[in-house]
Short mmCIF file of N, CA and C in Angstrom, two decimals:
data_model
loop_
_atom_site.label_atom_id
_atom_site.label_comp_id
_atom_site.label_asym_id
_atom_site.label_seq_id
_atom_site.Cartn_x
_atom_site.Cartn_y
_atom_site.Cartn_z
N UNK K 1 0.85 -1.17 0.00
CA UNK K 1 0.00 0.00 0.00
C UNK K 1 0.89 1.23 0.00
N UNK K 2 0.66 2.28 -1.01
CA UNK K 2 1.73 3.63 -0.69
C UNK K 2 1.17 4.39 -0.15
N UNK K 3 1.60 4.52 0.70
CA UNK K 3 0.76 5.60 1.70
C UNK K 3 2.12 6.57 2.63
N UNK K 4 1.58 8.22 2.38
CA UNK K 4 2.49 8.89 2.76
C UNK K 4 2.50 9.44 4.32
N UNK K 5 3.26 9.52 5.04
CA UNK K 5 2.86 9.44 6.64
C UNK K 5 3.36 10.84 6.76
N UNK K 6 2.60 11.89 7.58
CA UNK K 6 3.85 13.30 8.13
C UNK K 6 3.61 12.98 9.24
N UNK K 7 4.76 14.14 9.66
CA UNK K 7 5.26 13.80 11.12
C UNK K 7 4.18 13.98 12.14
N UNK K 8 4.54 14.08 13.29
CA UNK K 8 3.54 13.64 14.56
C UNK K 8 3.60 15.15 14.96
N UNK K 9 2.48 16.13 15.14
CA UNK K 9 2.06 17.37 15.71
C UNK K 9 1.39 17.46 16.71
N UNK K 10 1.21 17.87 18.10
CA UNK K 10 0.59 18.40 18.85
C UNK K 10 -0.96 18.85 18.12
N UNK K 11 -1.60 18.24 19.11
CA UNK K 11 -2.96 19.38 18.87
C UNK K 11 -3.84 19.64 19.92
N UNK K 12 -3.51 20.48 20.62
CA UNK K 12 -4.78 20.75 21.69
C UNK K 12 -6.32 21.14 21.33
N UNK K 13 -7.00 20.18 21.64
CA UNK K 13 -8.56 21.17 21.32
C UNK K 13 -9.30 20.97 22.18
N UNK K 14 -10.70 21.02 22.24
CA UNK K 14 -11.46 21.45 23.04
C UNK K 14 -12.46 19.76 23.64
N UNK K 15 -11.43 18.72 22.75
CA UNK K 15 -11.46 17.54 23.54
C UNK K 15 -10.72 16.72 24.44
N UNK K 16 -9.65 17.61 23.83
CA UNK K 16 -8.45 17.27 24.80
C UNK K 16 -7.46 17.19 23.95
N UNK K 17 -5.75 17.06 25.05
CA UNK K 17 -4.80 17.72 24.15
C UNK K 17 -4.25 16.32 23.33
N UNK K 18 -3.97 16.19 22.25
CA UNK K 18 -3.90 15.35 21.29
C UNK K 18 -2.68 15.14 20.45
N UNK K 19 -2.29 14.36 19.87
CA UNK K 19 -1.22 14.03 18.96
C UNK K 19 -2.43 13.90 17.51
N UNK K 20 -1.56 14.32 16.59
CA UNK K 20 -2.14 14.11 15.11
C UNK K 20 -0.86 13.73 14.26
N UNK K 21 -1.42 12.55 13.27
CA UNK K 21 -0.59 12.54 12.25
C UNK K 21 -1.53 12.47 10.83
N UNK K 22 -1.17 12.25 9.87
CA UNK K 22 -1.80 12.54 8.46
C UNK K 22 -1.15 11.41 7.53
N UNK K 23 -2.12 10.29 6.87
CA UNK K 23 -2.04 9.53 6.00
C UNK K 23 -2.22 9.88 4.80
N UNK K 24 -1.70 9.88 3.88
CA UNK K 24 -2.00 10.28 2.35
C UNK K 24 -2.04 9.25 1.48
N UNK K 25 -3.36 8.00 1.07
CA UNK K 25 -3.77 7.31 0.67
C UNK K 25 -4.21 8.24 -1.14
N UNK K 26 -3.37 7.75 -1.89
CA UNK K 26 -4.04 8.50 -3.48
C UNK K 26 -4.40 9.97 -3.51
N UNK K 27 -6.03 10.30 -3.26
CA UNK K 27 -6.31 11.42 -3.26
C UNK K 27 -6.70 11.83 -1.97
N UNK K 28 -6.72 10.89 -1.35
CA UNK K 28 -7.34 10.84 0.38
C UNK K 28 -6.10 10.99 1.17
N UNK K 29 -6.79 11.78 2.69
CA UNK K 29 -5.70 12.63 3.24
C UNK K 29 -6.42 12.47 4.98
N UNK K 30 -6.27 11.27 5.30
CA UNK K 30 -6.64 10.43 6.73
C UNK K 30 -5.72 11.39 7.49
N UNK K 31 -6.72 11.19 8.80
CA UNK K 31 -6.20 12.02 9.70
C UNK K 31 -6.27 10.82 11.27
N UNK K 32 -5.40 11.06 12.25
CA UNK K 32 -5.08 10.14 13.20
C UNK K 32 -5.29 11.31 14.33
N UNK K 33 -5.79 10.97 14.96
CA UNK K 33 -6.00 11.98 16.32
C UNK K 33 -5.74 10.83 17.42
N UNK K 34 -5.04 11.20 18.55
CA UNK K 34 -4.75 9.79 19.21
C UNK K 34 -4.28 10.78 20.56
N UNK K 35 -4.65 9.57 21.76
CA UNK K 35 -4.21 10.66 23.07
C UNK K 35 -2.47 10.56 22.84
N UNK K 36 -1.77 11.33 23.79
CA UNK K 36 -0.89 11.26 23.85
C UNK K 36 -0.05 10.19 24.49
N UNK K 37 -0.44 9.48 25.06
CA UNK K 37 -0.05 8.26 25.77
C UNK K 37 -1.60 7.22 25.39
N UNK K 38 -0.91 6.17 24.24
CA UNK K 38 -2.04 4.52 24.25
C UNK K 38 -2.22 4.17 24.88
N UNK K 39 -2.93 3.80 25.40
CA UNK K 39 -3.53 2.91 26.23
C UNK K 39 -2.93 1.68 25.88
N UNK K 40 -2.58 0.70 26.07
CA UNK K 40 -1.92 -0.89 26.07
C UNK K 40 -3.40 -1.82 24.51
N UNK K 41 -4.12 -1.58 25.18
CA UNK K 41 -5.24 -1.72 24.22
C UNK K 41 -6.02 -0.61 24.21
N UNK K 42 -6.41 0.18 23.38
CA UNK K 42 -6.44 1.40 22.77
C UNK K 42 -8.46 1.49 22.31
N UNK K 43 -9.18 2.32 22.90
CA UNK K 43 -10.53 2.26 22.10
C UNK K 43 -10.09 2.96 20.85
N UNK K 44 -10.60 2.86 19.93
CA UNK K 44 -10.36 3.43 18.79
C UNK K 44 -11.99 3.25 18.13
N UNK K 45 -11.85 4.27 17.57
CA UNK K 45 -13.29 4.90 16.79
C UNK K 45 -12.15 5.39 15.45
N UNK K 46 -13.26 4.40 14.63
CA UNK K 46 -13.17 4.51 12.89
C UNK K 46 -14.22 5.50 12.27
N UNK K 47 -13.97 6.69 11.91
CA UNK K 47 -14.86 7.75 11.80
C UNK K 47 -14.82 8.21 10.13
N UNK K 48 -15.64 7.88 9.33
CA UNK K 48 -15.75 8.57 8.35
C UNK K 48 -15.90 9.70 7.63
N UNK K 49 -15.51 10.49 6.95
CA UNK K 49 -15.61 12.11 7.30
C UNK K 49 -17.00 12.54 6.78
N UNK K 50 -17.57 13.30 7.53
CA UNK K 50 -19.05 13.65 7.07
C UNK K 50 -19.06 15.21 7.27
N UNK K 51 -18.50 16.02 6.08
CA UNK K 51 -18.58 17.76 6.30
C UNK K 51 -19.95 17.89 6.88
N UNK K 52 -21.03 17.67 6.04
CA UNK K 52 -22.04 18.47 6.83
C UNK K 52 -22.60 18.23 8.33
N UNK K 53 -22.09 17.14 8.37
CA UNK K 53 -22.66 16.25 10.12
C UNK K 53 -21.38 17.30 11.13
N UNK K 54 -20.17 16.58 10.52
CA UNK K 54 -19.06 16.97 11.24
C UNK K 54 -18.56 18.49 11.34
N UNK K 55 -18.78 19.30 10.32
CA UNK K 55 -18.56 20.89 10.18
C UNK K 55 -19.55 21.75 10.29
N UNK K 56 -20.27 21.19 10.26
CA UNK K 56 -21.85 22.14 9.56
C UNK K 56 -23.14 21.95 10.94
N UNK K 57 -22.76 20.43 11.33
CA UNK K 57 -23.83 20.01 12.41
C UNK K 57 -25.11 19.91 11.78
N UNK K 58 -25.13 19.15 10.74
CA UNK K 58 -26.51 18.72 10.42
C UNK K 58 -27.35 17.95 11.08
N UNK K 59 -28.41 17.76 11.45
CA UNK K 59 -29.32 16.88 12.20
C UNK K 59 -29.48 15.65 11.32
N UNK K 60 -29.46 15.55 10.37
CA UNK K 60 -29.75 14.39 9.49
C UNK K 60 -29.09 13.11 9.97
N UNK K 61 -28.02 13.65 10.50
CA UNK K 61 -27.13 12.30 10.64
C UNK K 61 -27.00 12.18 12.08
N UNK K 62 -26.03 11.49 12.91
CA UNK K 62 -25.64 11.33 14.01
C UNK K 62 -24.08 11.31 13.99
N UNK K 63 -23.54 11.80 12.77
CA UNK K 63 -22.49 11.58 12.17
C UNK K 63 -21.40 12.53 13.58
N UNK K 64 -21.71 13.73 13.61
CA UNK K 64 -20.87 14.77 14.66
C UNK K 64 -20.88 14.57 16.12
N UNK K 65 -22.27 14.04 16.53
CA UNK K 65 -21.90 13.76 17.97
C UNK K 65 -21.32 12.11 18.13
N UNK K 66 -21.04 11.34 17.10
CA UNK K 66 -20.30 10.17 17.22
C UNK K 66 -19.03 10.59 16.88
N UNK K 67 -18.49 11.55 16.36
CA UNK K 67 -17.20 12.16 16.11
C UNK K 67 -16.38 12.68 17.66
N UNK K 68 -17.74 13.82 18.12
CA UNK K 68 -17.19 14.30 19.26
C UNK K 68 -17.02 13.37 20.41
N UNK K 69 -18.13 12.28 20.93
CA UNK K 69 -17.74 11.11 21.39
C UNK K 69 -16.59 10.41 21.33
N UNK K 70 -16.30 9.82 20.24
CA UNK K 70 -14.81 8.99 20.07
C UNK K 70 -14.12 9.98 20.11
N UNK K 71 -14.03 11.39 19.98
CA UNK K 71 -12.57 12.74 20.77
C UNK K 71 -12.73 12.49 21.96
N UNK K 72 -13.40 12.45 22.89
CA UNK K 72 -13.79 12.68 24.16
C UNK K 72 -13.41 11.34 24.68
N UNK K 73 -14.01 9.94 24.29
CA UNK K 73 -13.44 8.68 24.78
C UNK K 73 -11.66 8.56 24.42
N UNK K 74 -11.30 8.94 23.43
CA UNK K 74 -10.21 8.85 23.30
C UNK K 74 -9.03 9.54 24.13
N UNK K 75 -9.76 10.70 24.71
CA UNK K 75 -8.84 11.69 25.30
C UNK K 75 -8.82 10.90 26.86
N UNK K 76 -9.92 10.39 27.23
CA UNK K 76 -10.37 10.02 28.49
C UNK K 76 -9.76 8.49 28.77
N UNK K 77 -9.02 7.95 27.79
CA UNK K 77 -9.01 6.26 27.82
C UNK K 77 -7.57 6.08 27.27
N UNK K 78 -6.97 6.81 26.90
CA UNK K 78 -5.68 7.10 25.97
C UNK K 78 -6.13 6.29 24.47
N UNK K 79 -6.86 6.60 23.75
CA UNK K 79 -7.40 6.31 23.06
C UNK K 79 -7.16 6.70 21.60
N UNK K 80 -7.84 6.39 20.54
CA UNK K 80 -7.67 7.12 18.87
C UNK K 80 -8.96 7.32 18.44
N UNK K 81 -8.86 8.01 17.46
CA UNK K 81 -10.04 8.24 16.23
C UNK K 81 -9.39 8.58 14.97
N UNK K 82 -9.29 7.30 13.99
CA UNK K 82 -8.95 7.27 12.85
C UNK K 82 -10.36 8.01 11.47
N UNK K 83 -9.70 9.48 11.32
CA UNK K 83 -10.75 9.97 10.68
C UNK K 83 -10.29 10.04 9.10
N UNK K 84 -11.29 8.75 8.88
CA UNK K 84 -11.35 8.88 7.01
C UNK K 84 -12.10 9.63 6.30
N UNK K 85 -11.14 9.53 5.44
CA UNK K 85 -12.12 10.68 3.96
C UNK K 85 -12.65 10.40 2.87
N UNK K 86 -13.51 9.81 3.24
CA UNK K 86 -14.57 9.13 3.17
C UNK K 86 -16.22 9.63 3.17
N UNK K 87 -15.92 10.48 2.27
CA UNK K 87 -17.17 11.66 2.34
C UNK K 87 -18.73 10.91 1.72
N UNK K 88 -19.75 10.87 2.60
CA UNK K 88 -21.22 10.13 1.96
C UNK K 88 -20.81 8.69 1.61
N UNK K 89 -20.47 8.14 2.55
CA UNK K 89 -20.04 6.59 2.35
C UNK K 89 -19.44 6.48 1.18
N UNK K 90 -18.31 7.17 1.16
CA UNK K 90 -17.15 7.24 -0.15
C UNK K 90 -17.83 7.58 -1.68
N UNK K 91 -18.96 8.35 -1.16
CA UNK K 91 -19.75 8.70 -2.56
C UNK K 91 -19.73 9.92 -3.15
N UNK K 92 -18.35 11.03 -2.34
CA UNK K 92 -17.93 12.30 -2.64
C UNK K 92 -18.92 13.46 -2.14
N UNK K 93 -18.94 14.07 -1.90
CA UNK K 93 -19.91 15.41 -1.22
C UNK K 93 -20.89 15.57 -2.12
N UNK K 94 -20.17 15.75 -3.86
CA UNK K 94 -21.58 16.47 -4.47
C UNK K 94 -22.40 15.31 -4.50
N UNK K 95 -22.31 13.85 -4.85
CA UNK K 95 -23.14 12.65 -4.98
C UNK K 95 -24.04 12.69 -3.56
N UNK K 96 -23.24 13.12 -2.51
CA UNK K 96 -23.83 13.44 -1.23
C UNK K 96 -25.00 14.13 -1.11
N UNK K 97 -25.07 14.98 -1.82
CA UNK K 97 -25.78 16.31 -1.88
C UNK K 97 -27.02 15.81 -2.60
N UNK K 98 -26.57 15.09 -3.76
CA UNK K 98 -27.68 14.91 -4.55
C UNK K 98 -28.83 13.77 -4.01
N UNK K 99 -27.77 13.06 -3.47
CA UNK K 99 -28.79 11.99 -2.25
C UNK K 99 -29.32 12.62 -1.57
N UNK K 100 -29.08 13.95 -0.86
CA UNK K 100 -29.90 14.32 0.15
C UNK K 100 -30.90 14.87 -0.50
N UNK K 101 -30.63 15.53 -1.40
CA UNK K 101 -32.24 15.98 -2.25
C UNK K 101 -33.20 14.78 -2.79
N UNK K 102 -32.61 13.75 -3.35
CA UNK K 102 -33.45 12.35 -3.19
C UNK K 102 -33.96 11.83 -2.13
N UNK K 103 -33.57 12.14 -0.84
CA UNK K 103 -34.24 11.49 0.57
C UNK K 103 -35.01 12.91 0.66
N UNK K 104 -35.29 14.08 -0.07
CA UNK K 104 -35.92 15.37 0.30
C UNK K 104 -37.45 14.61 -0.16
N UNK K 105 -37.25 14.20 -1.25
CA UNK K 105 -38.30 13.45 -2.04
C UNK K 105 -38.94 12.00 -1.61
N UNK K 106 -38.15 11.58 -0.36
CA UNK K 106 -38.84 10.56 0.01
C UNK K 106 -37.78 9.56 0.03
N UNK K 107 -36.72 9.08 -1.31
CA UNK K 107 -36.81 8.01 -1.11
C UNK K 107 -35.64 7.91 0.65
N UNK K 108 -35.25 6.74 0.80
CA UNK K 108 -34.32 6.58 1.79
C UNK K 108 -32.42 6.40 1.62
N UNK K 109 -31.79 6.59 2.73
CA UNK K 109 -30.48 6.58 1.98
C UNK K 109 -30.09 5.74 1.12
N UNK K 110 -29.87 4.73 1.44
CA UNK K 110 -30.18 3.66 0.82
C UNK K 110 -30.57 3.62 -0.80
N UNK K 111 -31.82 3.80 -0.60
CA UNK K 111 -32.29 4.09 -2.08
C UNK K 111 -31.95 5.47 -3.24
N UNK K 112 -31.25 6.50 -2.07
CA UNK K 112 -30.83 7.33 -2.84
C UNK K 112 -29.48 7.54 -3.53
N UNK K 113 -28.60 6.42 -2.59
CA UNK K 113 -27.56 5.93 -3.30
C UNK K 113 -27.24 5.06 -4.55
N UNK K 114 -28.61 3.99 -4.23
CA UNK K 114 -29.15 3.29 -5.22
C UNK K 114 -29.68 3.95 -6.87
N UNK K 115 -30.29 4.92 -6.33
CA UNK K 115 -30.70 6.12 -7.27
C UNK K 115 -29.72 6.49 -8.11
N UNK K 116 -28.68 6.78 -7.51
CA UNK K 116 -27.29 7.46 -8.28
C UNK K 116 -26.57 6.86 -8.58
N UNK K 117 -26.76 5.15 -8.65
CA UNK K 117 -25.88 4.11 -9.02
C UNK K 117 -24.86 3.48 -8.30
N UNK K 118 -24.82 3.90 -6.91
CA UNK K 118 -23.69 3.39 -5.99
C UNK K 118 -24.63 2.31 -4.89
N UNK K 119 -23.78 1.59 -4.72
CA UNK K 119 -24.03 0.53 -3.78
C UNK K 119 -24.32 1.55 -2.28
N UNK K 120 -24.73 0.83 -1.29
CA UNK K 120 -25.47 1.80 -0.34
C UNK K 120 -24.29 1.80 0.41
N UNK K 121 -23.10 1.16 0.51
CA UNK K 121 -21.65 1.64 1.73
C UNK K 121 -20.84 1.49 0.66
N UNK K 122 -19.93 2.34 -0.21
CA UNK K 122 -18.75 2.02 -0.81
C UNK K 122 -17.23 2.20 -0.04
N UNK K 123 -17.87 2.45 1.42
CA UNK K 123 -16.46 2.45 2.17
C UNK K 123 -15.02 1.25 1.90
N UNK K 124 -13.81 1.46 2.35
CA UNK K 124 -13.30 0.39 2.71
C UNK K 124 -12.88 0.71 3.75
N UNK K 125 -12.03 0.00 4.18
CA UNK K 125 -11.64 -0.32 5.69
C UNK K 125 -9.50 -0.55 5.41
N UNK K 126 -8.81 -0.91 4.25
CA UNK K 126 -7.66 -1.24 4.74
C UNK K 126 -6.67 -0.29 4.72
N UNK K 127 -6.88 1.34 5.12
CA UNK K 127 -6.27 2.27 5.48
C UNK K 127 -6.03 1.68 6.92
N UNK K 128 -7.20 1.74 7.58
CA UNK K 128 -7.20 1.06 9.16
C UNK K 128 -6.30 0.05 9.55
N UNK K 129 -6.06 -1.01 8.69
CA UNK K 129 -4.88 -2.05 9.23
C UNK K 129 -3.62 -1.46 9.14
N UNK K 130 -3.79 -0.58 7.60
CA UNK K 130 -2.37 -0.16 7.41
C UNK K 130 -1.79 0.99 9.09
N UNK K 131 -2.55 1.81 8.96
CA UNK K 131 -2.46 2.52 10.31
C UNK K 131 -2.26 2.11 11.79
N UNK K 132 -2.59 0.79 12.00
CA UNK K 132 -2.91 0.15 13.21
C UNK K 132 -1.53 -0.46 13.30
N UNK K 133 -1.18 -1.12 11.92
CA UNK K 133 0.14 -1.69 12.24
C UNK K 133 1.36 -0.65 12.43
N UNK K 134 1.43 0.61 11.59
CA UNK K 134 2.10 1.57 11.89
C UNK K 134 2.12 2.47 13.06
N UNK K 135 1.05 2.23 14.25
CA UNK K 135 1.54 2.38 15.67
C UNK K 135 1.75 1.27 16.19
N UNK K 136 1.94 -0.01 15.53
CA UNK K 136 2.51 -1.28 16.26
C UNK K 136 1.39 -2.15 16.96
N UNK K 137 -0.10 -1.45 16.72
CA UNK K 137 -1.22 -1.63 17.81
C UNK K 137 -1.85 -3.35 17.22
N UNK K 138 -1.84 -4.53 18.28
CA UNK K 138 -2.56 -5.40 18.03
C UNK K 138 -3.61 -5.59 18.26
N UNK K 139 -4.09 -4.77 19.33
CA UNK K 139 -5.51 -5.40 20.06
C UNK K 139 -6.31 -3.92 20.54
N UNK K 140 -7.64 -3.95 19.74
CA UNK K 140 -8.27 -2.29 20.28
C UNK K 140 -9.75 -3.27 20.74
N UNK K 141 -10.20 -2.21 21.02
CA UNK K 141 -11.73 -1.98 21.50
C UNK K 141 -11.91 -1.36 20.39
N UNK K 142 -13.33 -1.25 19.45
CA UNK K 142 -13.75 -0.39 18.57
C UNK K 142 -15.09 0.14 18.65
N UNK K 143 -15.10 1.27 18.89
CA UNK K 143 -16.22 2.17 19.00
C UNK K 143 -16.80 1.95 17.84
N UNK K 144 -17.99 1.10 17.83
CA UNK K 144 -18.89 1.50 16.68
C UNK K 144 -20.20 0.37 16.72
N UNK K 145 -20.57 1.32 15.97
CA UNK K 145 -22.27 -0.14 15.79
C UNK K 145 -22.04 -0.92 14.04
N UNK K 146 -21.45 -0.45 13.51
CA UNK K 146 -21.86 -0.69 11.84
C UNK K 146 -21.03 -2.40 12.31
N UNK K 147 -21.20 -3.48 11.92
CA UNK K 147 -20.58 -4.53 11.72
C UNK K 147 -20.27 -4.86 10.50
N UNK K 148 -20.50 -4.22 9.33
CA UNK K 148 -19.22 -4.07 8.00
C UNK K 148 -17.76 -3.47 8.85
N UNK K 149 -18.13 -2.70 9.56
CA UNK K 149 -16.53 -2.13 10.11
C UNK K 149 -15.85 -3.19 11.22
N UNK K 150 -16.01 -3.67 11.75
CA UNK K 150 -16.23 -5.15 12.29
C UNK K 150 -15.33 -6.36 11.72
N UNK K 151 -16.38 -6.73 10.66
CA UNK K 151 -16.41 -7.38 9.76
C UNK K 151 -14.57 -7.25 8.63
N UNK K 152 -14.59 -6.16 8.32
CA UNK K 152 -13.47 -5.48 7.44
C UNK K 152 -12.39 -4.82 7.86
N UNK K 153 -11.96 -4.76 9.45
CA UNK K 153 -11.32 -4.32 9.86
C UNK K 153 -10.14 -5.67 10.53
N UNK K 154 -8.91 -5.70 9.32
CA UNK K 154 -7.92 -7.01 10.04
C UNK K 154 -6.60 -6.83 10.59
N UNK K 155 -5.64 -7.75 10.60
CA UNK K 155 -4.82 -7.51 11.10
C UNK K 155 -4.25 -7.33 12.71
N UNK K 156 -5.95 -7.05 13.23
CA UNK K 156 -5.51 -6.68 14.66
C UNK K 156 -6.91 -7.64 15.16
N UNK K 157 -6.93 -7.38 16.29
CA UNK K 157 -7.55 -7.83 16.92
C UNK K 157 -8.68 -6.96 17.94
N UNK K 158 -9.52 -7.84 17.36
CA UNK K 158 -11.24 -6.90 17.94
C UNK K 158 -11.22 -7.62 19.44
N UNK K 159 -11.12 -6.63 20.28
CA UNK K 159 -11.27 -7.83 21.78
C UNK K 159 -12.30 -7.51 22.16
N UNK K 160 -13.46 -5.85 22.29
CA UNK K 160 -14.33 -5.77 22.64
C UNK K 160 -15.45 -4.65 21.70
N UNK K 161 -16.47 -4.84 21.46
CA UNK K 161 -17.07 -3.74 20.40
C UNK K 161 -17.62 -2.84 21.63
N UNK K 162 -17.29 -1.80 21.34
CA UNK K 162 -18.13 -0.47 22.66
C UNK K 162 -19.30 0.07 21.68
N UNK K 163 -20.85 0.12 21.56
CA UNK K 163 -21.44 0.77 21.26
C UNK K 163 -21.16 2.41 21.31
N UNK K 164 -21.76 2.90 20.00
CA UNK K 164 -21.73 4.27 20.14
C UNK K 164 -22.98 5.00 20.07
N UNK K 165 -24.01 4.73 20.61
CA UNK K 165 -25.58 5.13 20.82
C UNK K 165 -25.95 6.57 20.78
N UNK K 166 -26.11 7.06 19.77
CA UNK K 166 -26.40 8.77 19.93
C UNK K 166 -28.27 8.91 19.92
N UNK K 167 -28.41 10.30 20.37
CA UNK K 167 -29.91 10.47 20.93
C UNK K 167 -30.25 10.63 19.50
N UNK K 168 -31.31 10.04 18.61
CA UNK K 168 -32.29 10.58 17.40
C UNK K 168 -32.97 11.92 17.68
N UNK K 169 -33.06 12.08 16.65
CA UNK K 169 -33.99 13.63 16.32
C UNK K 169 -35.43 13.43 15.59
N UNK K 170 -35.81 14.52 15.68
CA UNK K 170 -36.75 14.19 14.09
C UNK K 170 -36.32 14.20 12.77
N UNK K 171 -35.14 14.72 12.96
CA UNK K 171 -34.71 14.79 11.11
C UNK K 171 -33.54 13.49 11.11
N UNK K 172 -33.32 13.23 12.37
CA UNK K 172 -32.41 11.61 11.84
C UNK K 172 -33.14 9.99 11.81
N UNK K 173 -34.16 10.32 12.82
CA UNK K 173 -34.62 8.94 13.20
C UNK K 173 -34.67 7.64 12.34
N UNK K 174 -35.28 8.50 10.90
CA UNK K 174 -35.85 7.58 10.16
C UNK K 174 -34.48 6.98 9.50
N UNK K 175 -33.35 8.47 9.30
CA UNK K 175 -32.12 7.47 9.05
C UNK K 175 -31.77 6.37 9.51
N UNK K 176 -31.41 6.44 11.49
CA UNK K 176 -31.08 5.54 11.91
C UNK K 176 -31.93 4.60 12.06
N UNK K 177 -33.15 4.64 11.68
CA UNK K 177 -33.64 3.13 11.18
C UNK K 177 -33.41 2.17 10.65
N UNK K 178 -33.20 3.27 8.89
CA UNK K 178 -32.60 2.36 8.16
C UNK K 178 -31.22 2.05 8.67
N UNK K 179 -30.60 2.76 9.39
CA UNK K 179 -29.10 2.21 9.65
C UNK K 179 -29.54 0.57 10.15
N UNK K 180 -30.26 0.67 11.56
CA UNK K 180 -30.37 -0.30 12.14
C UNK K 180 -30.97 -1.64 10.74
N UNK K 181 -32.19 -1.45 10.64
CA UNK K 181 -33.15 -2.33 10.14
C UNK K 181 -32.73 -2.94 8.54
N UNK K 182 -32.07 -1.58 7.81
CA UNK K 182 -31.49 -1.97 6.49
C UNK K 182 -30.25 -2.73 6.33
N UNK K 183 -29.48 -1.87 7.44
CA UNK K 183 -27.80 -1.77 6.94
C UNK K 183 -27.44 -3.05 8.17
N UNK K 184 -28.17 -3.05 9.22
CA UNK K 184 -27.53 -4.40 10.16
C UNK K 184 -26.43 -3.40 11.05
N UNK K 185 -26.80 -1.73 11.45
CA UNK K 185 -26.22 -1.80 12.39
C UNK K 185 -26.82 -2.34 13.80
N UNK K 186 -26.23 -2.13 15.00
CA UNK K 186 -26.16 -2.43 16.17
C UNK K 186 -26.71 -0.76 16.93
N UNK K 187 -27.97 -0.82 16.90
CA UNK K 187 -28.09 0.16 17.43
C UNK K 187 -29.78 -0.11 18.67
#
């Protein structure tokens, strides 16, 4: 895999003070946020990048307060959050966009991905091994409900899954339905 690594920076924020490094996968530009001292086994949250959830704070998703969560567990546990870029389940922002005006109309994510010709998760997952082995890490906890990430995440070892349960809204619920009921998360 070629993947370009920069060096290790300080980052203090308002989850706590942090180490960052930066993966450069092709056109993708992964970001590692990690406490400053691992934990021996490490929670780690696999976070996909979602501008409008994560920058913008859209209600649609649950995408930002599962972001700020895995900052907050991570800071609290000596922990990580491997944030991919991975925009609309790797379906690019504007395809993003255009799904959301298709779920404006009714149909569901799902189907609005379907709509635009993409399979409903085009994520992958083997940035994550590559990364995991490059802090040496064998064994995490992983913050998450999706079990494709589960499922697709090797090399190391899954010892415990930590749910990441965020409160619904009215403008997400019906998402995380389909998350649950369509997609087979764990919620």
């Amino acid at each position: 895999m070629n993947i370009k690594i920069s060096d290790i920076a300080n980052l203090p924020s308002r989850f706590g003070d942090f180490k960052v490094q930066a993966f450069k996968q092709g056109q993708k530009e992964h970001l590692v946020v990690c406490a400053k001292e691992l934990a021996e086994v490490p929670i780690v949250r696999v976070h996909s990048e979602c501008l409008t959830g994560d920058a913008i704070g859209s209600l649609k998703c649950d995408c930002r307060d599962q972001l700020e969560y895995g900052l907050k567990m991570a800071d609290e546990t000596g922990g990580m959050v491997i944030y991919l870029r991975q925009e609309g389940r790797d379906i690019g922002l504007l395809n993003k966009i255009n799904a959301y005006a298709l779920q404006d109309k009714g149909l569901n994510t799902i189907e609005a991905n379907h709509q635009l010709g993409f399979a409903a998760d085009e994520r992958t997952y083997e940035a994550v091994t590559f990364i995991l082995n490059h802090y040496n890490i064998k064994k995490i906890k992983l913050l998450t409900n999706n079990p494709d990430k589960i499922n697709s995440i090797s090399g190391v070892e899954i010892i415990e899954r930590i749910p990441i349960i965020m409160q619904a809204n009215k403008h997400n619920a019906g998402y995380l339905d389909v998350k649950r009921d369509e997609m087979g998360h764990l919620l």
